[in-house]
PDB file of C-alpha atoms in Angstrom:
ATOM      1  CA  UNK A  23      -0.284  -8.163 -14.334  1.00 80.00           C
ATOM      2  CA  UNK A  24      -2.875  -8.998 -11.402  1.00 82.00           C
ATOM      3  CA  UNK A  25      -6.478 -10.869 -11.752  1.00 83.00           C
ATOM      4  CA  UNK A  26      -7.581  -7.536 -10.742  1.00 85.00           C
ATOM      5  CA  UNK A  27      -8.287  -4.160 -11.494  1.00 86.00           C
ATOM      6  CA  UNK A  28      -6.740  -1.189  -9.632  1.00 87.00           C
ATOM      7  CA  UNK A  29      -3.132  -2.452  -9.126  1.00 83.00           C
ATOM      8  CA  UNK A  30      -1.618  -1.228  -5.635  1.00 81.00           C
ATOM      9  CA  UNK A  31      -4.513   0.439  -5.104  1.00 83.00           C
ATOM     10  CA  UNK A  32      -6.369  -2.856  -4.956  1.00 84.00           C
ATOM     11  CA  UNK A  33      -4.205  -5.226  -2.580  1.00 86.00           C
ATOM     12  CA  UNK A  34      -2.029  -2.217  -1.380  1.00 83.00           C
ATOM     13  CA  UNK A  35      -4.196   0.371   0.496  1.00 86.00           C
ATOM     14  CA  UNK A  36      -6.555  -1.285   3.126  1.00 87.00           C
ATOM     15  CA  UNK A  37     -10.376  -1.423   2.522  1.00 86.00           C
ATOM     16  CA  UNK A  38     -10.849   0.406   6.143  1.00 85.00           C
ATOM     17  CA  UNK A  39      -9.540   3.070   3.272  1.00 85.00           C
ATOM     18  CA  UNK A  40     -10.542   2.442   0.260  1.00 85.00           C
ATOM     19  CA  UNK A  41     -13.868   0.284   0.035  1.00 87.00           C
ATOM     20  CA  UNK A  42     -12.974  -2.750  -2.519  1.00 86.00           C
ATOM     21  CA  UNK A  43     -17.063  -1.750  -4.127  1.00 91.00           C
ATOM     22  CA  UNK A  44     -15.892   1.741  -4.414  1.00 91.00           C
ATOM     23  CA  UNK A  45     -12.305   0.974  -6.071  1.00 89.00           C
ATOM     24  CA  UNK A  46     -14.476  -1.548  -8.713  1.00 89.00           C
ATOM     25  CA  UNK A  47     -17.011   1.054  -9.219  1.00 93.00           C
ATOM     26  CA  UNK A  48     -14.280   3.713 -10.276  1.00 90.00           C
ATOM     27  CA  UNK A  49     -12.175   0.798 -12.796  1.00 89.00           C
ATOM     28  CA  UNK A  50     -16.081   0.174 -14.159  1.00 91.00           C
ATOM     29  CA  UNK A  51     -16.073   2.874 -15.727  1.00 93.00           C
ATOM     30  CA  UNK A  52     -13.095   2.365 -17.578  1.00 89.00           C
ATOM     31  CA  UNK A  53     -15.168  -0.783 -19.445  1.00 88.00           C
ATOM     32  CA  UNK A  54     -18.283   0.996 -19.542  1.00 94.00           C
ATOM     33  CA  UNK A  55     -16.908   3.667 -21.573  1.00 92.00           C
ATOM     34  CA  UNK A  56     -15.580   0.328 -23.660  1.00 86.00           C
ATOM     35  CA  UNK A  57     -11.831   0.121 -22.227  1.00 85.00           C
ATOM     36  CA  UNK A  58     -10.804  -3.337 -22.095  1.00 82.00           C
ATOM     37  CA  UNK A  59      -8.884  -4.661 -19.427  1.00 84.00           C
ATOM     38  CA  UNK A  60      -6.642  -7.742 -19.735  1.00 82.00           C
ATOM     39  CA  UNK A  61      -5.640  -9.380 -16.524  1.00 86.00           C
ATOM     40  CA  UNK A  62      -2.796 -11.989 -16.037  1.00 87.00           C
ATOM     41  CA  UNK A  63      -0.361  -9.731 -18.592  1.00 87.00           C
ATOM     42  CA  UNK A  64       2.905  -8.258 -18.010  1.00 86.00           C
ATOM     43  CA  UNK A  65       4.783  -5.685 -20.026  1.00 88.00           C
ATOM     44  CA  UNK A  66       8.028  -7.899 -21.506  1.00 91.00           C
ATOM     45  CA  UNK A  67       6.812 -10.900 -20.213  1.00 93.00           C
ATOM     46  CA  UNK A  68       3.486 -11.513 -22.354  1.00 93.00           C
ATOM     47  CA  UNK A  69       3.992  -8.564 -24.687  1.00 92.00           C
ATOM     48  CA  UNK A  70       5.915  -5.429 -25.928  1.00 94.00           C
ATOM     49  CA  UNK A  71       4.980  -1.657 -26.595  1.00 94.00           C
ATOM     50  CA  UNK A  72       5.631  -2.755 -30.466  1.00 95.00           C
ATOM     51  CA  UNK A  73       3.067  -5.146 -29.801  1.00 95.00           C
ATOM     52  CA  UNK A  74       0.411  -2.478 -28.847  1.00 92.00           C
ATOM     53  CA  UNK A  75       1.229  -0.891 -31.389  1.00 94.00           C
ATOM     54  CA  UNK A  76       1.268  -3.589 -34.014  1.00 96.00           C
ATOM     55  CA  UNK A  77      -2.123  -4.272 -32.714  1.00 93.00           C
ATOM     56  CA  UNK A  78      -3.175  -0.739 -33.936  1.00 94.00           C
ATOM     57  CA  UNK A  79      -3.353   0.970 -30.332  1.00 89.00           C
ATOM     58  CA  UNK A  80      -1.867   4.408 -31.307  1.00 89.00           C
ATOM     59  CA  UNK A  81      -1.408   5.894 -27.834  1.00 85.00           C
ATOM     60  CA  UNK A  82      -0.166   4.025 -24.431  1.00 83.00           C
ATOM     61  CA  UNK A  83      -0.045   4.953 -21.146  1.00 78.00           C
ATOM     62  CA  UNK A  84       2.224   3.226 -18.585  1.00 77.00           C
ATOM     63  CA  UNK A  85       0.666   2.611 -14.762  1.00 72.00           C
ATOM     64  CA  UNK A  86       3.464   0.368 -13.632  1.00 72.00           C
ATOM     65  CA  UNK A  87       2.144   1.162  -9.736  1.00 68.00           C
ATOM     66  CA  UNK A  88       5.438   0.774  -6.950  1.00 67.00           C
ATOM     67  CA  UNK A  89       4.928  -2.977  -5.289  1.00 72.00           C
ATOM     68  CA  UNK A  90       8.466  -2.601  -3.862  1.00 74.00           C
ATOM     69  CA  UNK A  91       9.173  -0.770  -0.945  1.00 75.00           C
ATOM     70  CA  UNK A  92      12.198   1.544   0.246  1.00 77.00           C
ATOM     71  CA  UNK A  93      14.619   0.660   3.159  1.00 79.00           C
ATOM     72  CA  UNK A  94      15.343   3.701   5.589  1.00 82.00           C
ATOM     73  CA  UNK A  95      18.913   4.186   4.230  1.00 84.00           C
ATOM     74  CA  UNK A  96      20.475   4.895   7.056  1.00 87.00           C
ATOM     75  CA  UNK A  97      24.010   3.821   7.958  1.00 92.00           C
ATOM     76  CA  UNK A  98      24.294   0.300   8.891  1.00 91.00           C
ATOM     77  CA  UNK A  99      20.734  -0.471   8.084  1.00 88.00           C
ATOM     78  CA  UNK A 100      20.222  -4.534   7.992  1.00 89.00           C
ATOM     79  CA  UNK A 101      16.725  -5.432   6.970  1.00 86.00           C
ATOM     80  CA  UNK A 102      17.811  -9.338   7.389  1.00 87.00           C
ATOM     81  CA  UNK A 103      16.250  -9.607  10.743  1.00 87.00           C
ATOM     82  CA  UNK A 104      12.744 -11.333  11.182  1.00 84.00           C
ATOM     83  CA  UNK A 105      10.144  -8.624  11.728  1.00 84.00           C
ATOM     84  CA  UNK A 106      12.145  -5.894   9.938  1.00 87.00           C
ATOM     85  CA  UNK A 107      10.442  -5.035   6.706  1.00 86.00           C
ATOM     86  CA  UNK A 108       9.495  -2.522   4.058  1.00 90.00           C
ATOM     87  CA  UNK A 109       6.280  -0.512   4.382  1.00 92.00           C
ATOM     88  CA  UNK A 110       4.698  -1.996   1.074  1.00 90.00           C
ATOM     89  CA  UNK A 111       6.023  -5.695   1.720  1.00 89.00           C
ATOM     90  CA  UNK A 112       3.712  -5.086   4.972  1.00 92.00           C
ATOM     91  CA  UNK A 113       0.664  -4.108   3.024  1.00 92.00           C
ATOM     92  CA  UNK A 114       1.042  -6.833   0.476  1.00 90.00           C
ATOM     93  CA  UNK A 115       1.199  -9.060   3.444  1.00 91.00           C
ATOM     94  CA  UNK A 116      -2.093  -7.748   5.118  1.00 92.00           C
ATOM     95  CA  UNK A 117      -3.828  -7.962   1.915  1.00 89.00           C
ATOM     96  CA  UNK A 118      -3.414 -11.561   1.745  1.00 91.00           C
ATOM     97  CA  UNK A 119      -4.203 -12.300   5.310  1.00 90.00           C
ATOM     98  CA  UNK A 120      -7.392 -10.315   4.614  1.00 88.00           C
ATOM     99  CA  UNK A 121      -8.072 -12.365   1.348  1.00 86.00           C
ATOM    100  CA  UNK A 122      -7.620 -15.820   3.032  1.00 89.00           C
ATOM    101  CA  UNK A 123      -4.758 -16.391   1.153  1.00 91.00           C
ATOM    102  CA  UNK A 124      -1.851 -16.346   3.646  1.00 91.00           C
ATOM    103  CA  UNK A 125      -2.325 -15.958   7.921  1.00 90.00           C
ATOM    104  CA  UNK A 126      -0.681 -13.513   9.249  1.00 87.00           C
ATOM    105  CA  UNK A 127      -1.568 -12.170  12.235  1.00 82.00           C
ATOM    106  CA  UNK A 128      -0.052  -9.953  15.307  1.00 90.00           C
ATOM    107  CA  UNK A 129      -0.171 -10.096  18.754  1.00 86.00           C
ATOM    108  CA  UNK A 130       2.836  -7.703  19.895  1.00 93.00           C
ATOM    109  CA  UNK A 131       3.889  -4.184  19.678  1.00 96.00           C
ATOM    110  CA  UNK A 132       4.651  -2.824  16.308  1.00 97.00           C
ATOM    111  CA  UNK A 133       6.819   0.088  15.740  1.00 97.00           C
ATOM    112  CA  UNK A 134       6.277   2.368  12.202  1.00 97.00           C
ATOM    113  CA  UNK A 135       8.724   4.799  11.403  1.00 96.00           C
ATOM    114  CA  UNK A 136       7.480   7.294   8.809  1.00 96.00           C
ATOM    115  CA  UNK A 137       4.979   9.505   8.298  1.00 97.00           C
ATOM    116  CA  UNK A 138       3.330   8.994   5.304  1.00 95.00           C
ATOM    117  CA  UNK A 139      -0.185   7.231   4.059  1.00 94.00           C
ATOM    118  CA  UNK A 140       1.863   4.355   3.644  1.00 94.00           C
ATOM    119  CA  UNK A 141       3.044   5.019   7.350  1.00 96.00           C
ATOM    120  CA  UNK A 142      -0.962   5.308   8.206  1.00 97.00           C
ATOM    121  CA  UNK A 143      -1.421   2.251   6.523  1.00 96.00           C
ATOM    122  CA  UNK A 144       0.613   0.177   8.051  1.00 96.00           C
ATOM    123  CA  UNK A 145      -0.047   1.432  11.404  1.00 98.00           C
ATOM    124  CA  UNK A 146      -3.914   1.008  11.132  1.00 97.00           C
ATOM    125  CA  UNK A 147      -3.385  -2.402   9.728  1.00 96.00           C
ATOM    126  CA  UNK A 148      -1.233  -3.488  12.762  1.00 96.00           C
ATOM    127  CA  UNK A 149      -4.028  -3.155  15.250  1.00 95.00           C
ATOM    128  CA  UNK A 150      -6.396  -4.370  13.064  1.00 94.00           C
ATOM    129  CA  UNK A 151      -4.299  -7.487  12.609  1.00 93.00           C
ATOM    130  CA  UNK A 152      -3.897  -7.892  16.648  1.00 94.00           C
ATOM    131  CA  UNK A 153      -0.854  -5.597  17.440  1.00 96.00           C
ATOM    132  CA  UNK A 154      -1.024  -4.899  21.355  1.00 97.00           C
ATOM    133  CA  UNK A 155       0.377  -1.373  20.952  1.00 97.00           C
ATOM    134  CA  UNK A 156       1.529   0.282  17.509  1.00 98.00           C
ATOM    135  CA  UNK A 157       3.864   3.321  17.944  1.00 98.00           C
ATOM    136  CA  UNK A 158       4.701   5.548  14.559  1.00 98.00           C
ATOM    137  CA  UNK A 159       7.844   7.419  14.766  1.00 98.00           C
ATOM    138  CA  UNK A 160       9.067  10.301  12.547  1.00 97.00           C
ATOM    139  CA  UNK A 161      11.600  12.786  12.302  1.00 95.00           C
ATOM    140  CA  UNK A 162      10.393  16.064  11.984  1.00 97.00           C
ATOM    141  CA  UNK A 163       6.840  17.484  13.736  1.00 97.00           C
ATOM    142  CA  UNK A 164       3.384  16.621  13.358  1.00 97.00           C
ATOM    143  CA  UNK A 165       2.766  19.214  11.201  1.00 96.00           C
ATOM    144  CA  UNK A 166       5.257  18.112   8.640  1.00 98.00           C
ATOM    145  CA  UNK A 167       3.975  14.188   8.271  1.00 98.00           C
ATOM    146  CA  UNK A 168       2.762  14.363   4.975  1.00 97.00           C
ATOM    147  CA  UNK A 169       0.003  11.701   5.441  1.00 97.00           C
ATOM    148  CA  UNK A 170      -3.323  12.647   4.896  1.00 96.00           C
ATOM    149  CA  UNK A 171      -4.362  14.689   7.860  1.00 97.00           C
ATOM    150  CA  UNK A 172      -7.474  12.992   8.812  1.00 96.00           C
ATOM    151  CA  UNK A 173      -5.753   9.538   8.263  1.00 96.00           C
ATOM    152  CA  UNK A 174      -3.273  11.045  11.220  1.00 98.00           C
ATOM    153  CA  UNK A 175      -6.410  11.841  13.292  1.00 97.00           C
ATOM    154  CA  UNK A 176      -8.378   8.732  12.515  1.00 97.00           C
ATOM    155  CA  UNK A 177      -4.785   6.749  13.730  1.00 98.00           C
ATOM    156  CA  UNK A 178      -4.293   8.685  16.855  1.00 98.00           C
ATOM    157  CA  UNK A 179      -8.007   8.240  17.816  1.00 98.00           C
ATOM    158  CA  UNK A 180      -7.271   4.250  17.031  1.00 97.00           C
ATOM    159  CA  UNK A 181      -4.766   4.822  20.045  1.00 98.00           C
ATOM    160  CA  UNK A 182      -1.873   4.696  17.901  1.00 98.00           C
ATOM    161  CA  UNK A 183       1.126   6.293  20.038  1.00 98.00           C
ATOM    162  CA  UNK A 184       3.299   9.477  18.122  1.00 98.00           C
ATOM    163  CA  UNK A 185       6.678  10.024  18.583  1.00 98.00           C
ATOM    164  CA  UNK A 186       7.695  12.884  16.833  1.00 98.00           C
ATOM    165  CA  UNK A 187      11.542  14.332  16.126  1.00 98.00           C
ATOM    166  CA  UNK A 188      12.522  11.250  16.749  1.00 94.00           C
TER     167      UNK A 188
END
C-alpha cells in the first residue's frame, strides 16, 4: 500500500538498525528473480483476492505488516493525553521526521515502558531525536526482556536508564 518496498520494516524500524541500502538490497531480489511489485495498492481498496486470481496468480501470500500499535491495558489506562502514545505510532512518527516529511523533535525526558525491539526502538530513537534522558521500564528482569540482546546492550551503552520489575 506504500511507495515503498519493505512495509514496517521500511518506515518502522530505524536505519541506526536496519540500513535503508541493505533493506532495498534484500526486496531486489524479489524483482531480480522477476517478482513484481506494485506500490500505491491496497487489498479491498484497489483490488480483491478474486482479482489475483482472475488475473491468473494461482497462489497468494498475505504480508499485511502491524502499523497499529497496542495500549498497555491496564485499568484506567487513558492514552488521550499529549505525549502518551503507542510504541509504533512513535516509530511512524520518527520515520517521517527522518524523511523530512514532518518535524518532530525532543528535547525532554522520555519514559518507554516495555521491553521489546519495539521498546529498543523507540528508546534509541528518543535520544537520537534530542530526548535529555530516556528511561525504559519493564516488569519482569533483564533477563526476561525479549528484545534482541545486543539491541539491550547497544541501548544501555547509549546511556539509556533500566528500571526493571517495575
Amino acid at each position: 500500500a506504500m511507495e515503498v518496498a519493505g512495509g514496517m520494516a521500511a518506515i518502522g524500524i530505524p536505519s541506526f538498525r536496519l540500513p535503508q541500502d541493505v533493506l532495498r538490497a534484500e526486496t531486489g531480489i524479489i524483482t531480480s528473480l522477476g517478482g513484481r511489485l506494485l506500490y500505491g495498492q491496497a487489498l479491498g481498496r484497489d483490488y480483491s483476492l478474486d482479482d489475483l486470481f482472475g488475473r491468473g496468480y494461482r497462489a497468494v501470500f498475505l504480508a499485511l505488516g502491524c502499523q497499529q500499535g497496542t495500549l498497555l491495558g491496564v485499568t484506567g489506562e487513558d492514552p488521550s493525553p499529549g505525549g502518551y502514545e503507542p510504541g509504533i505510532g512513535f516509530l511512524l512518527q520518527v520515520h517521517d521526521h527522518v524523511a523530512g516529511i514532518r518535524e518532530h523533535a525532543l528535547d525532554d525526558t522520555v519514559v518507554v515502558v516495555g521491553g521489546g525491539n519495539v521498546a529498543m526502538d523507540c528508546a534509541r530513537s528518543a535520544l537520537r531525536m534530542g530526548a535529555r534522558q530516556v528511561h525504559v521500564i519493564y516488569r519482569r528482569t533483564r533477563g526476561d526482556m525479549p528484545a534482541d540482546h545486543t539491541e539491550i546492550e547497544a541501548a544501555e551503552q547509549e546511556g539509556i536508564v533500566f528500571h526493571f520489575l517495575t
